[in-house]
PDB file of C-alpha atoms in Angstrom:
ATOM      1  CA  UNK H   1       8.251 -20.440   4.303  1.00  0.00           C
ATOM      2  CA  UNK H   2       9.596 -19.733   7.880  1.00  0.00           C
ATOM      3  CA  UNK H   3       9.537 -16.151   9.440  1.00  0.00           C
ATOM      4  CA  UNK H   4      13.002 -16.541   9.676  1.00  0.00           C
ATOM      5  CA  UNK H   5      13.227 -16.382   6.009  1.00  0.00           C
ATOM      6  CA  UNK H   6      11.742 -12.827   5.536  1.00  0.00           C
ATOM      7  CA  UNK H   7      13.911 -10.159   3.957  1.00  0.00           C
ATOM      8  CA  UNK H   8      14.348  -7.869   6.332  1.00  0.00           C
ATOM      9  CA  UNK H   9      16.697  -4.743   5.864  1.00  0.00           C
ATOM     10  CA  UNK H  10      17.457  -2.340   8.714  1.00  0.00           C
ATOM     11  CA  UNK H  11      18.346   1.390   7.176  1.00  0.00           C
ATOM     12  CA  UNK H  12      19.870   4.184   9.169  1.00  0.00           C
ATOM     13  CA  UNK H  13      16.472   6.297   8.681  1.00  0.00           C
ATOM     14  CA  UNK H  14      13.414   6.863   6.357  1.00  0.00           C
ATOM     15  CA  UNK H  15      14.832   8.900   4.233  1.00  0.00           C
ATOM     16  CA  UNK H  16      17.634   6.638   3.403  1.00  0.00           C
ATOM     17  CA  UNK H  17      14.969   3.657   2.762  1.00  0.00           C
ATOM     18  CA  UNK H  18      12.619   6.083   0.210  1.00  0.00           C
ATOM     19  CA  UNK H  19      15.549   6.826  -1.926  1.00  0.00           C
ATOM     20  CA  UNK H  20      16.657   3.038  -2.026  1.00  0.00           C
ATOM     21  CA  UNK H  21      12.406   2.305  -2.390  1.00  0.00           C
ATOM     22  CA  UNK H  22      12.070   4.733  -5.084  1.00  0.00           C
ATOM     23  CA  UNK H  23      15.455   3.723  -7.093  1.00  0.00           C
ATOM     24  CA  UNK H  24      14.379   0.368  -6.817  1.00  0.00           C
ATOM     25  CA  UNK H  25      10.966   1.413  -8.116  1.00  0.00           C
ATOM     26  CA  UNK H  26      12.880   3.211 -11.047  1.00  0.00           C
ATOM     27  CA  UNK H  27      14.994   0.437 -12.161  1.00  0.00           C
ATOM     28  CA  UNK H  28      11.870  -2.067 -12.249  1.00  0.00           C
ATOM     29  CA  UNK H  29      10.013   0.051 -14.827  1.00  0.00           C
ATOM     30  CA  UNK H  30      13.228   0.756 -16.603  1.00  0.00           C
ATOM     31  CA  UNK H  31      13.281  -3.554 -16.481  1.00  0.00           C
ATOM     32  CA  UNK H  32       9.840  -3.974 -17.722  1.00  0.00           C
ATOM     33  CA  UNK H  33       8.068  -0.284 -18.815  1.00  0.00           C
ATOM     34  CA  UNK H  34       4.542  -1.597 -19.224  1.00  0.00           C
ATOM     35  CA  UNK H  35       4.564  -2.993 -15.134  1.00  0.00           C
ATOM     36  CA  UNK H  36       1.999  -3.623 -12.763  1.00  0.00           C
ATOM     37  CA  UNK H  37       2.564  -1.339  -9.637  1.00  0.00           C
ATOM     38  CA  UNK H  38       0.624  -1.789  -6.060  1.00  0.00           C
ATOM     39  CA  UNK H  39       0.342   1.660  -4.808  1.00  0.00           C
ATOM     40  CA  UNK H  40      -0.290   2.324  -0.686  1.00  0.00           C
ATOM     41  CA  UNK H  41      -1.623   5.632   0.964  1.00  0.00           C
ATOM     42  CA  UNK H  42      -1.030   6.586   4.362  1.00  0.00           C
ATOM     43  CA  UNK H  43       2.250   8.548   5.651  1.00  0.00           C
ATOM     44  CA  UNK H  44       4.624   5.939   5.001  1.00  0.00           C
ATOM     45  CA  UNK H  45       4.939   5.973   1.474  1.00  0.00           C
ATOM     46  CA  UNK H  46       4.866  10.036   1.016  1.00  0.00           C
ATOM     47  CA  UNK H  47       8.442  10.368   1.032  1.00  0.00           C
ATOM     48  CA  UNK H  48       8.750   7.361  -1.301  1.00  0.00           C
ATOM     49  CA  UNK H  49       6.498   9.604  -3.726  1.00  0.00           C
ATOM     50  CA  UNK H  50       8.571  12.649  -3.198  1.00  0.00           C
ATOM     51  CA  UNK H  51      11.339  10.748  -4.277  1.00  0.00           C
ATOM     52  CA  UNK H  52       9.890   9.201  -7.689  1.00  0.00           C
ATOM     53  CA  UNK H  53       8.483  12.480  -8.553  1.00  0.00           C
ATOM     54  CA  UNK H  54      11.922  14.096  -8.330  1.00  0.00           C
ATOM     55  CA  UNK H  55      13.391  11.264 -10.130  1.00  0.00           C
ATOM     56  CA  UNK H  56      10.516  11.497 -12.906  1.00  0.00           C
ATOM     57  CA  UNK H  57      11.912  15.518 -13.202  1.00  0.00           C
ATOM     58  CA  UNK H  58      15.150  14.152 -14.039  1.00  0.00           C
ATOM     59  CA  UNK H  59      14.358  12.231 -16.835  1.00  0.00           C
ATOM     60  CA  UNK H  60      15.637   9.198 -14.754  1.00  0.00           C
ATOM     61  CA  UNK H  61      11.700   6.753 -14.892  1.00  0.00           C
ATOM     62  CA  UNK H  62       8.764   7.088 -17.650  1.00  0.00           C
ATOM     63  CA  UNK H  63       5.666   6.315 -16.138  1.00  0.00           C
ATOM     64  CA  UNK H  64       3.544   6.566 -19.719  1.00  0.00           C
ATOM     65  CA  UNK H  65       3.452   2.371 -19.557  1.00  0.00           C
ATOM     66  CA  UNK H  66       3.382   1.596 -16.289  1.00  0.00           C
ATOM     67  CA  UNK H  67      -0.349   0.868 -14.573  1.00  0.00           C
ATOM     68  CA  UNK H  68      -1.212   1.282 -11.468  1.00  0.00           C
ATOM     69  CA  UNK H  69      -3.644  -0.308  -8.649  1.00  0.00           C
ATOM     70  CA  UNK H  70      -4.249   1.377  -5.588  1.00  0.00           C
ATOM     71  CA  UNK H  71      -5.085  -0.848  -2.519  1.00  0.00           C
ATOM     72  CA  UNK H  72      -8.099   0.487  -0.621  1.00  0.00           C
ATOM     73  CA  UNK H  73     -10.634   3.740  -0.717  1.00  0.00           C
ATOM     74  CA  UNK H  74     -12.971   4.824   1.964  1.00  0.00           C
ATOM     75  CA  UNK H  75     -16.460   3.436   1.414  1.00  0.00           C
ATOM     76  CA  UNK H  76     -18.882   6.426   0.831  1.00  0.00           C
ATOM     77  CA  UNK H  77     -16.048   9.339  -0.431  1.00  0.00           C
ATOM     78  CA  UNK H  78     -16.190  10.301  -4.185  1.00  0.00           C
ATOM     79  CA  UNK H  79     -12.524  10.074  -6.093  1.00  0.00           C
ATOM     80  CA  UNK H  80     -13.047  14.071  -5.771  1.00  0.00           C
ATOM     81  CA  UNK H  81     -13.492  14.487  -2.198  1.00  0.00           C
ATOM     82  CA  UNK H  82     -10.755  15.719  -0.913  1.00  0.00           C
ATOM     83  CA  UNK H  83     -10.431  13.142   2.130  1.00  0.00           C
ATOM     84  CA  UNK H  84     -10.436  10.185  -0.008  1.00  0.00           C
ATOM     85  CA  UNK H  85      -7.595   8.198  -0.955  1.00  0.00           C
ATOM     86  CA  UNK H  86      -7.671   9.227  -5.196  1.00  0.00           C
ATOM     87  CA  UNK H  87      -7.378  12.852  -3.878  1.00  0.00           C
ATOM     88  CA  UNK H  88      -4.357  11.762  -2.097  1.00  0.00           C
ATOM     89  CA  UNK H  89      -2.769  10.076  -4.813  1.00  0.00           C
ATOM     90  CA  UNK H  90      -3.500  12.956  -7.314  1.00  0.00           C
ATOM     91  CA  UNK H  91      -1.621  15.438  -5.025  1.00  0.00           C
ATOM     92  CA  UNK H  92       1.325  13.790  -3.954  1.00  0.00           C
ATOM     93  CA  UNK H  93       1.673  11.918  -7.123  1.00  0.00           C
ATOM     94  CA  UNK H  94      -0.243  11.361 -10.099  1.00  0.00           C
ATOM     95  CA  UNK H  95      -0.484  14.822 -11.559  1.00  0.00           C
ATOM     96  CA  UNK H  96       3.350  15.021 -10.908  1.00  0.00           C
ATOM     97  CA  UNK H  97       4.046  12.257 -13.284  1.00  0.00           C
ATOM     98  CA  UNK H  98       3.346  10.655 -16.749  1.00  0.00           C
ATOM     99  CA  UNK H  99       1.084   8.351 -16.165  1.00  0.00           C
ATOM    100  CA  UNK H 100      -1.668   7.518 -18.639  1.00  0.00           C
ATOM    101  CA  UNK H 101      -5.178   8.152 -16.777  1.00  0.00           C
ATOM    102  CA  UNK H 102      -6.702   5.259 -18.080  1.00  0.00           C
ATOM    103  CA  UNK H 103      -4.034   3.079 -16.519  1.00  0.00           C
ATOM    104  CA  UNK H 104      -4.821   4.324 -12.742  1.00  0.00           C
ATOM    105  CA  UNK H 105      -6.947   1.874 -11.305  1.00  0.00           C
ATOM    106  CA  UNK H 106      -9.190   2.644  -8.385  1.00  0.00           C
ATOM    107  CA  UNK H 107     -11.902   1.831  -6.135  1.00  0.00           C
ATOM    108  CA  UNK H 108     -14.987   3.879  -6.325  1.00  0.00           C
ATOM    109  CA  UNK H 109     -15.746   4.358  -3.011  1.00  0.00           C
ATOM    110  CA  UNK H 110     -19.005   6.072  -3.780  1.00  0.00           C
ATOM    111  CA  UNK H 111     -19.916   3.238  -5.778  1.00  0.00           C
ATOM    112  CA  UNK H 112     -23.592   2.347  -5.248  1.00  0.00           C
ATOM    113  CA  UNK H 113     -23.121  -1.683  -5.003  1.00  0.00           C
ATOM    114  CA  UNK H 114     -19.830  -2.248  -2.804  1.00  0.00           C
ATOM    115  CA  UNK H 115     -19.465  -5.878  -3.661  1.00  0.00           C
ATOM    116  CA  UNK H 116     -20.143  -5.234  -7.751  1.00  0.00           C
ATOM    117  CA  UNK H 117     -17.595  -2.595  -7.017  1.00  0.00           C
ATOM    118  CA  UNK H 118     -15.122  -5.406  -5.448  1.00  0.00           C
ATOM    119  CA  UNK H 119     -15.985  -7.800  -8.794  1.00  0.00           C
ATOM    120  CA  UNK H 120     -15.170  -5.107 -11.338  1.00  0.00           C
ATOM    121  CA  UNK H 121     -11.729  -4.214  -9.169  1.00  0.00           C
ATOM    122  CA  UNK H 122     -10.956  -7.612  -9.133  1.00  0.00           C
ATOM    123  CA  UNK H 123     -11.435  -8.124 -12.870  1.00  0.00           C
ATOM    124  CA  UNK H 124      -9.491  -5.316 -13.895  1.00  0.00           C
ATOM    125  CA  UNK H 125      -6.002  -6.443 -11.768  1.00  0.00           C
ATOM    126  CA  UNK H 126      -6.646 -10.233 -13.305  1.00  0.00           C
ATOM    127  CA  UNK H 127      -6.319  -8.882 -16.726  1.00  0.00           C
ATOM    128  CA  UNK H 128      -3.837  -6.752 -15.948  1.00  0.00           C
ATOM    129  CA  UNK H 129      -1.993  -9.717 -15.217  1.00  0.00           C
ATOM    130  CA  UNK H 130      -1.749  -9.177 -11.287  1.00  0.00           C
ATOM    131  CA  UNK H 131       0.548  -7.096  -9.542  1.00  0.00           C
ATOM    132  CA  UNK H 132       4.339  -7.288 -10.933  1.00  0.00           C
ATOM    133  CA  UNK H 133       5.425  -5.184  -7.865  1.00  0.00           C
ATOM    134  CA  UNK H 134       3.535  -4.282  -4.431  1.00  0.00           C
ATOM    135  CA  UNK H 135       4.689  -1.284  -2.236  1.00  0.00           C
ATOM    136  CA  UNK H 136       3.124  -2.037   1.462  1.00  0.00           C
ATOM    137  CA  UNK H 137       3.038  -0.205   4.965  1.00  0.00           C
ATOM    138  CA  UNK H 138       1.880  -1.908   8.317  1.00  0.00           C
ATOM    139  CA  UNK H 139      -0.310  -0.946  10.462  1.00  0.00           C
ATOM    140  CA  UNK H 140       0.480  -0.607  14.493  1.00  0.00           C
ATOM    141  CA  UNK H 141      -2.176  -3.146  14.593  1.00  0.00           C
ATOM    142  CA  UNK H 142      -0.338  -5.405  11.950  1.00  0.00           C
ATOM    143  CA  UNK H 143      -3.232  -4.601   8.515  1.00  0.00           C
ATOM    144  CA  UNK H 144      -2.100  -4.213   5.253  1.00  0.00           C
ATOM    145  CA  UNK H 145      -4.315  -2.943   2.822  1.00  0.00           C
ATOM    146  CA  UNK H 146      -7.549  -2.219   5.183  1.00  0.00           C
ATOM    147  CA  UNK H 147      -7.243  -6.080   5.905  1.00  0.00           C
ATOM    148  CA  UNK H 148      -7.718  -5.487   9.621  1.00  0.00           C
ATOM    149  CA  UNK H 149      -7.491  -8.197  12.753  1.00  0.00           C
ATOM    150  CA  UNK H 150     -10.296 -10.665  12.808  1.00  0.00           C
ATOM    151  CA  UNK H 151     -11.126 -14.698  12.835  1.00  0.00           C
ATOM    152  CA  UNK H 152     -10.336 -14.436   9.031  1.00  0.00           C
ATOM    153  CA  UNK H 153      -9.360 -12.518   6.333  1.00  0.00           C
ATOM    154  CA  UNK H 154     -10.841 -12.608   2.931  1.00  0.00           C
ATOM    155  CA  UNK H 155      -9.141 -13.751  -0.314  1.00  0.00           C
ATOM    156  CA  UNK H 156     -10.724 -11.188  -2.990  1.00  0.00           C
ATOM    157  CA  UNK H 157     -11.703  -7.154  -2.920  1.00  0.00           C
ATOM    158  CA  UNK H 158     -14.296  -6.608  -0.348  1.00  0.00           C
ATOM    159  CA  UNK H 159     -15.654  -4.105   2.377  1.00  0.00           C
ATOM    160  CA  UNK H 160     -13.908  -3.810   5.450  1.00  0.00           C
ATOM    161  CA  UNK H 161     -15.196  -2.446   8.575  1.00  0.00           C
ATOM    162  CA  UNK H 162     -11.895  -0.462   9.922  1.00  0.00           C
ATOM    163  CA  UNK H 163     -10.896  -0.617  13.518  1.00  0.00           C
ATOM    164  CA  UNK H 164     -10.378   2.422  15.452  1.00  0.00           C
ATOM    165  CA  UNK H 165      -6.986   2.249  15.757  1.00  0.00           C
ATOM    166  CA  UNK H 166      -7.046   2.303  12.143  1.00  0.00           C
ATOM    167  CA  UNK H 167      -9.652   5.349  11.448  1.00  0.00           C
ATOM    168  CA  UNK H 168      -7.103   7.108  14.249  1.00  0.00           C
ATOM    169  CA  UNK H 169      -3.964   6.379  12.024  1.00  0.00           C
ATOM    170  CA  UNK H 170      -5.885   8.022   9.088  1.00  0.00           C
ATOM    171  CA  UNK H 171      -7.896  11.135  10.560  1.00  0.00           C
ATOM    172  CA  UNK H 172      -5.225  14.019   9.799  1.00  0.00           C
ATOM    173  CA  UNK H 173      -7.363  13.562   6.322  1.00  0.00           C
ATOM    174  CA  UNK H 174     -10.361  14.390   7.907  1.00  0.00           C
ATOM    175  CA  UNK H 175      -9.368  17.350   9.822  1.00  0.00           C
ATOM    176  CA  UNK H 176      -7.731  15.457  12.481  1.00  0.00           C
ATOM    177  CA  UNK H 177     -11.251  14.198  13.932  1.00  0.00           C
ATOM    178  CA  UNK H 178     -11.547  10.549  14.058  1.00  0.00           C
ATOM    179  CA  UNK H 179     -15.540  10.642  14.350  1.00  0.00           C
ATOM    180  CA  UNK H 180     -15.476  12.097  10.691  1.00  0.00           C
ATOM    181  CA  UNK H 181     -13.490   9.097   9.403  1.00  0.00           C
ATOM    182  CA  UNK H 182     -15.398   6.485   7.612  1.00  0.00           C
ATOM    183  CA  UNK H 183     -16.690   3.145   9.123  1.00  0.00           C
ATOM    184  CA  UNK H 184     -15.458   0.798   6.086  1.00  0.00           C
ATOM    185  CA  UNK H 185     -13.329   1.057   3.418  1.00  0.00           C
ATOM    186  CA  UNK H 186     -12.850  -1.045   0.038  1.00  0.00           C
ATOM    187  CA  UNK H 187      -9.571  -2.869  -0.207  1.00  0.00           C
ATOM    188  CA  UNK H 188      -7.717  -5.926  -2.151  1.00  0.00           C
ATOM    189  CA  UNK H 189      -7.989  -9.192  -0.607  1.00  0.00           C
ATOM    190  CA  UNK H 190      -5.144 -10.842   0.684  1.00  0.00           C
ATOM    191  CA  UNK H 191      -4.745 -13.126  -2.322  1.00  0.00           C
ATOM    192  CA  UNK H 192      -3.910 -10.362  -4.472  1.00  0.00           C
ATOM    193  CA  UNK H 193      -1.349  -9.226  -1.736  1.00  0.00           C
ATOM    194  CA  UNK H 194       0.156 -13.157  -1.859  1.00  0.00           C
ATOM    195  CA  UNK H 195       0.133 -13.242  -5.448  1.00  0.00           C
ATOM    196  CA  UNK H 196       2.187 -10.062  -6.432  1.00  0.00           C
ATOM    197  CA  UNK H 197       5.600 -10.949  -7.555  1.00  0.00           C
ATOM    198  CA  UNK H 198       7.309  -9.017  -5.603  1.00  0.00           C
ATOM    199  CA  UNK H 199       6.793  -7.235  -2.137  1.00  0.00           C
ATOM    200  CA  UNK H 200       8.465  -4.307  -0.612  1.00  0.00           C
ATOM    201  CA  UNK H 201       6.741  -3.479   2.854  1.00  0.00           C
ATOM    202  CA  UNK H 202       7.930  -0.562   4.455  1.00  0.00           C
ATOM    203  CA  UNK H 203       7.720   0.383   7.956  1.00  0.00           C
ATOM    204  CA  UNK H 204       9.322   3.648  10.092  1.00  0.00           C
ATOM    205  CA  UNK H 205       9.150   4.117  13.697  1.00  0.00           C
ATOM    206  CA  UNK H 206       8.631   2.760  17.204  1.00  0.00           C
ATOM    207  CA  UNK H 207       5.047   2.653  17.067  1.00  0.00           C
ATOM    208  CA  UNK H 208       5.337  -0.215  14.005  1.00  0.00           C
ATOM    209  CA  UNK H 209       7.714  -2.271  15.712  1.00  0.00           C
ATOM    210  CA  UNK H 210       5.220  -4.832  17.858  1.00  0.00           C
ATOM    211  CA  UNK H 211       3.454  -4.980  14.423  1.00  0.00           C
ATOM    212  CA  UNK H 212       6.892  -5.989  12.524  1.00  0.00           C
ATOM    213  CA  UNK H 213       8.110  -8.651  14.935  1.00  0.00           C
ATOM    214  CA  UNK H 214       5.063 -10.188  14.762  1.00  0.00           C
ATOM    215  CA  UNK H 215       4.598 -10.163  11.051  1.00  0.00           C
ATOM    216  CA  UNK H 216       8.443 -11.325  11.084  1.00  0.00           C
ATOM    217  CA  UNK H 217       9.257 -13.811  14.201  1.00  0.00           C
ATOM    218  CA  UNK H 218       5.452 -14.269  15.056  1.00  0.00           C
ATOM    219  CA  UNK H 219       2.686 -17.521  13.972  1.00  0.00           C
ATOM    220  CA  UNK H 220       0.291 -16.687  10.714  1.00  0.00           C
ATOM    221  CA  UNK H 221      -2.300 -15.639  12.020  1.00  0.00           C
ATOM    222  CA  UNK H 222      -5.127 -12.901  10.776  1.00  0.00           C
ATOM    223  CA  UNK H 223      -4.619 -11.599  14.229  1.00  0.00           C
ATOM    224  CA  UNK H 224      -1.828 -10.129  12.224  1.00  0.00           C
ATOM    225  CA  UNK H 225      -2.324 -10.125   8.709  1.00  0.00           C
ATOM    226  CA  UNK H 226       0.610  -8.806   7.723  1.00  0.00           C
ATOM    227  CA  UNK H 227       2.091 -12.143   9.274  1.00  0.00           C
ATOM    228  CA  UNK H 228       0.816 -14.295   5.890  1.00  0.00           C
ATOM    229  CA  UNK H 229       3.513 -12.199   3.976  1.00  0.00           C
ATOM    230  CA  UNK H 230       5.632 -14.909   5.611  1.00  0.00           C
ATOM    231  CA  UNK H 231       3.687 -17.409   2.939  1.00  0.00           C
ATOM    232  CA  UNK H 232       4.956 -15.515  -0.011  1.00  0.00           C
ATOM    233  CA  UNK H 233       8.311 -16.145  -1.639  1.00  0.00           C
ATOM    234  CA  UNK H 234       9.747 -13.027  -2.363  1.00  0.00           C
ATOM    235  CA  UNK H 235       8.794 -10.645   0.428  1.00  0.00           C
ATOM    236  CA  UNK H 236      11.929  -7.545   1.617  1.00  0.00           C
ATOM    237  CA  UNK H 237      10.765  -6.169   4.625  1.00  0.00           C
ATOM    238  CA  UNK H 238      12.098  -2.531   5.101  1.00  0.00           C
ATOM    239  CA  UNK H 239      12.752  -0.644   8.043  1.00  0.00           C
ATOM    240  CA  UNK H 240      14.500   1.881  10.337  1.00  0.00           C
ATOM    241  CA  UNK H 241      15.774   0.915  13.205  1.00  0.00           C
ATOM    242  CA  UNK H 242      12.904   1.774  15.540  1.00  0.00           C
ATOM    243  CA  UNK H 243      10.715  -0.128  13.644  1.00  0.00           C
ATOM    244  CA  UNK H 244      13.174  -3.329  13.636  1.00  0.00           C
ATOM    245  CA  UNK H 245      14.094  -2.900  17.257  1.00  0.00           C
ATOM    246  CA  UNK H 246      12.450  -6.328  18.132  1.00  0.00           C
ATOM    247  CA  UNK H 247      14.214  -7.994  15.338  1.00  0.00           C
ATOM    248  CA  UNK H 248      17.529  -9.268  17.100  1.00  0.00           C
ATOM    249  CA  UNK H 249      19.915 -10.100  13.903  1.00  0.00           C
ATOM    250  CA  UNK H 250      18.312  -8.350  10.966  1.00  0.00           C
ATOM    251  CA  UNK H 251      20.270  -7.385   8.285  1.00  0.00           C
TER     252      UNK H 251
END
């Protein structure tokens, strides 16, 4: 698949692109109630919550069939510590909405044995049936998931050593102080990312646009991970227009 051939949708601000996210989101489960959903952390996708919460009030989506697999969790943080990513999840969105506990799926990120941890993640999204629909952000640094910048990335759920720029991006969690962040994470593999049948990656502001023009207009290359995207079929990249800026003729 060429770059070229990328969805890409320029909206007039982040706001505009939750609602759309979150209706679209809506009108899936509404399509299929029992679906798979990729959930991200991270600031991007908090107004996207906000938005499917409010819509949940309204009697508009019923989450009580839908399960859900979250992408990464810090390696060494209980799903009760408030700095990890379950906390996160609970507060801006699970225990807003129906969903069933036992459909959340999680890493244990205080899991003794990281790569038993990976296996059993792994497991659980194959008979699930893989991801129906994947929410994404980008990092500046072009990661999704915690799949950072490197020679390679890896296929399956493993540990990931995060960069700095990435343990920066996440330390408001941590009391703003990027020495308290951890040094690895657990996250999906890229073949889980690949395999999803259908991607919405979201992106907002200046800082994410070198990371979207290369994921869009750039080579694959796990100097960008985000840039094997281009090898799936059925990829909408969405964005304001700070974080398009570099794209010249998106739509």
């Amino acid at each position: 698949m060429l770059a070229d051939a990328l969805n890409v949708r320029v909206f007039a601000s982040e706001s505009e692109a939750a609602a759309a996210c979150a209706a679209l989101v809506a009108a899936a489960i509404r399509e299929k109630p029992s679906l798979v959903l990729g959930l991200p952390t991270g600031r991007t996708p908090l107004n996207v919550y906000r938005e499917l919460v409010a819509l949940h009030r309204r009697g508009q989506v019923d989450f009580s069939r839908v399960t859900t697999f979250n992408l990464d969790e810090f390696l060494g943080l209980a799903p009760d510590d408030p700095s990890s990513y379950r906390a996160y999840m609970e507060r801006h969105f699970f225990q807003h909405v129906n969903l069933a506990p036992e459909r959340i799926h999680f890493f244990d990120g205080s899991a003794e044995r990281a790569e038993r941890e990976c296996v059993r993640y792994d497991l659980e999204l194959a008979t699930a049936g893989g991801l129906d629909l994947l929410l994404l952000g980008i990092g500046p640094n072009g990661h999704v998931a915690f799949l950072e910048p490197g020679e390679s990335l890896q296929a399956g759920s493993h540990r990931a050593r995060l960069s700095r720029e990435s343990r920066q991006a996440v330390a408001s969690l941590f009391g703003d102080d990027v020495w308290k962040v951890p040094l690895a994470a657990l996250t999906l593999g890229m073949a889980a990312l690949i395999q999803a049948r259908r991607v919405i990656l979201l992106a907002f502001g200046v800082n994410k646009a070198a990371a979207v023009t290369a994921m869009v207009r750039g080579p694959i290359t796990p100097v960008c991970p985000a840039s094997f995207l281009q090898l799936h079929g059925n990829v909408e990249v969405w964005v304001d227009a700070e974080a398009g800026r570099g794209l010249d003729g998106s739509r």
